[in-house]
XYZ file of C-alpha atoms in Angstrom:
242
model
C -122.062 196.954 163.333
C -119.271 195.072 161.507
C -120.298 192.029 159.472
C -119.296 188.742 161.244
C -117.495 187.552 158.093
C -115.260 190.633 158.299
C -114.491 189.989 161.967
C -113.819 186.245 161.949
C -111.173 185.443 159.318
C -108.220 183.095 159.110
C -105.904 186.085 158.912
C -107.235 187.524 162.176
C -107.052 184.193 163.976
C -103.457 183.715 162.794
C -102.526 187.259 163.866
C -103.839 186.681 167.390
C -102.122 183.292 167.703
C -98.877 184.896 166.591
C -99.329 187.800 169.009
C -100.082 185.560 172.022
C -98.048 182.391 171.504
C -94.612 181.881 173.102
C -91.558 181.661 170.874
C -87.826 181.255 171.295
C -87.387 184.968 172.020
C -89.494 184.603 175.162
C -87.439 181.749 176.687
C -87.116 181.003 179.489
C -90.693 181.692 180.520
C -91.986 181.981 184.084
C -95.670 181.385 183.375
C -97.887 180.080 180.580
C -101.474 179.356 179.592
C -102.135 176.238 177.568
C -104.966 175.973 175.046
C -105.912 172.314 174.606
C -106.764 171.480 171.015
C -107.880 168.423 169.068
C -104.419 167.463 167.783
C -102.200 170.279 169.111
C -101.774 172.230 172.342
C -100.924 175.920 172.069
C -98.735 177.589 174.703
C -99.576 181.268 175.245
C -97.998 184.171 177.132
C -100.427 185.187 179.927
C -99.778 188.961 179.539
C -100.450 188.702 175.799
C -103.704 186.794 176.315
C -104.834 189.435 178.799
C -103.951 192.172 176.329
C -105.938 190.563 173.523
C -108.782 188.789 175.338
C -111.459 191.248 174.182
C -110.392 190.764 170.542
C -110.554 186.975 171.006
C -114.020 187.369 172.505
C -115.124 189.407 169.499
C -114.105 186.563 167.141
C -116.064 184.058 169.204
C -119.162 186.259 169.213
C -119.075 186.078 165.382
C -119.825 182.319 165.610
C -123.476 181.200 165.136
C -125.918 181.903 167.959
C -126.095 178.175 168.649
C -122.556 178.391 170.096
C -123.460 181.257 172.446
C -124.278 180.397 176.066
C -127.329 182.648 175.956
C -128.312 181.292 172.517
C -128.201 177.600 171.844
C -125.891 176.849 174.757
C -123.140 175.217 172.674
C -122.506 173.301 169.480
C -120.073 170.867 167.866
C -116.506 171.919 167.030
C -117.291 170.667 163.498
C -119.555 173.696 162.975
C -116.988 176.296 164.077
C -116.130 176.870 160.416
C -119.209 179.092 160.003
C -120.062 182.635 161.078
C -123.452 183.605 162.482
C -124.554 184.938 159.081
C -123.914 181.559 157.435
C -120.552 182.305 155.773
C -117.772 179.710 155.922
C -114.728 181.563 157.238
C -112.353 178.568 157.008
C -112.153 175.101 155.482
C -109.368 173.967 157.793
C -109.888 172.212 161.098
C -106.485 173.535 162.133
C -107.844 177.100 161.994
C -110.891 176.103 164.049
C -108.544 174.453 166.546
C -106.496 177.636 166.806
C -109.648 179.671 167.557
C -110.737 177.035 170.095
C -107.378 177.231 171.903
C -107.391 181.020 171.907
C -110.909 181.010 173.357
C -109.997 178.566 176.124
C -106.844 180.451 177.022
C -108.707 183.776 177.210
C -111.439 182.315 179.423
C -114.239 182.943 176.921
C -114.795 179.381 175.690
C -115.960 176.317 177.525
C -115.106 172.873 176.114
C -116.842 169.651 177.171
C -114.596 167.181 179.020
C -112.359 165.150 176.689
C -113.499 161.773 178.008
C -117.013 162.543 176.606
C -115.854 163.299 173.052
C -116.180 159.703 171.857
C -119.929 159.873 172.411
C -120.293 162.967 170.207
C -120.570 163.337 166.393
C -117.185 162.754 164.767
C -115.740 162.337 168.286
C -115.401 166.116 168.282
C -116.078 168.277 171.390
C -119.031 170.582 172.004
C -117.938 174.138 172.794
C -119.739 177.092 174.326
C -118.977 180.799 174.027
C -119.430 181.976 177.606
C -121.480 185.037 178.525
C -119.105 185.784 181.410
C -115.363 185.334 181.322
C -114.072 182.570 183.575
C -110.744 182.779 185.463
C -107.745 181.938 183.336
C -106.036 178.638 184.252
C -102.265 178.946 184.490
C -99.909 176.067 183.728
C -98.243 174.414 186.718
C -94.623 175.101 187.600
C -93.721 171.586 186.438
C -95.290 172.173 183.029
C -93.545 175.539 182.641
C -90.233 173.886 183.443
C -90.910 171.199 180.842
C -91.760 173.859 178.215
C -88.523 175.706 178.933
C -86.551 172.496 178.562
C -88.207 171.696 175.259
C -87.490 175.192 173.914
C -83.853 174.954 174.930
C -83.490 171.543 173.258
C -85.249 172.842 170.120
C -82.943 175.878 169.871
C -79.821 173.748 170.472
C -80.867 171.291 167.764
C -81.456 174.043 165.223
C -78.179 175.785 166.064
C -76.350 172.511 165.362
C -78.277 171.992 162.089
C -77.459 175.517 160.949
C -73.753 174.867 161.502
C -73.643 171.626 159.524
C -76.278 171.863 156.762
C -76.112 174.461 153.940
C -79.122 176.808 154.028
C -80.284 175.786 150.543
C -80.584 172.183 151.736
C -82.690 173.204 154.741
C -85.294 175.028 152.661
C -88.111 173.904 150.328
C -90.155 175.961 147.846
C -93.879 175.099 147.747
C -96.225 176.054 144.885
C -99.378 177.681 146.275
C -102.914 177.618 144.813
C -104.243 180.405 142.567
C -104.836 183.593 144.564
C -108.507 184.394 145.127
C -107.831 188.041 144.198
C -105.542 187.968 141.140
C -106.022 184.353 140.096
C -102.298 183.683 139.807
C -100.436 180.857 141.574
C -97.337 181.575 143.622
C -94.535 180.090 145.696
C -93.479 180.164 149.322
C -90.027 179.107 150.553
C -89.783 177.762 154.080
C -87.694 175.319 156.164
C -88.221 171.704 155.167
C -88.827 170.764 158.788
C -91.601 173.361 159.107
C -93.268 172.162 155.905
C -93.157 168.525 157.074
C -94.724 169.455 160.406
C -97.495 171.412 158.655
C -98.104 169.051 155.726
C -98.121 165.780 157.648
C -101.354 163.895 158.209
C -103.097 165.712 161.089
C -100.268 168.241 160.737
C -99.610 171.109 163.093
C -101.288 174.471 162.738
C -99.123 176.700 160.571
C -98.410 179.020 163.510
C -97.011 176.095 165.463
C -95.132 174.513 162.557
C -93.590 177.748 161.251
C -93.666 180.445 163.980
C -90.837 182.439 162.311
C -92.763 182.816 159.028
C -94.520 186.112 158.348
C -98.326 186.375 158.485
C -98.400 187.028 154.716
C -96.276 183.956 153.938
C -98.423 181.721 156.154
C -101.648 183.026 154.654
C -100.395 182.363 151.125
C -99.314 178.827 152.110
C -102.792 178.119 153.498
C -104.999 179.469 150.728
C -102.797 181.007 148.011
C -103.636 184.658 148.735
C -100.618 186.844 148.037
C -99.676 189.337 150.713
C -100.084 192.323 148.385
C -103.459 190.975 147.203
C -104.686 190.638 150.783
C -103.694 194.231 151.428
C -105.548 195.306 148.268
C -108.703 193.481 149.389
C -108.514 194.749 152.973
C -106.795 198.164 152.999
C -105.506 199.353 156.373
C -107.690 202.467 156.313
C -110.829 200.308 155.890
C -109.836 198.094 158.822
C -109.304 201.150 161.019
C -112.749 202.413 160.133
C -114.569 199.268 161.276
């Protein structure tokens, strides 16, 4: 059986968010599932969630037994950074939030009502990995219409910016921490607006702030791991053999 630390990783969470989340290419949408997070809400494509719900469930099953409905019955969001074998898979609340939103959207995660959060440690919710999948809750027609309008406004704004601002003035190069594999620092170039959304206090999850960035670029921005180093540590043939 695969080791939980090999199942639940930031790279895998990011890949599933990228695979399931709406983007400009999907506009206008006719339906949506919304994952409610701590600071951000994630809007997912229903067909994509259905396609990947078993993979999302597998990630949630890698959480400690205390989170499992048939184990401890639920635990604080603050402890979602650990796997069931005691390994810390992330140090970022934004990654935990992304997993929480994926789990809700796929119907495999229950989250205590928001009005009760203030009575809990750190004012963070208790969550439960469900033993049986609950029906997926679709966004209302009014919410879908609002999402479409926001996407149209966002695209129009960026089209105007691209016409008036030279590309070199729209981009910023960020120095990244030393890579955990090779030990060398690096750089990632991305739109200034995306960096500001991500780097702000209580900033957006990287998938939300920079959806057009590649998985390798986002991973390096988060923890410094170069794309080629990640591939060296986790070769494709090893992943296929799990």
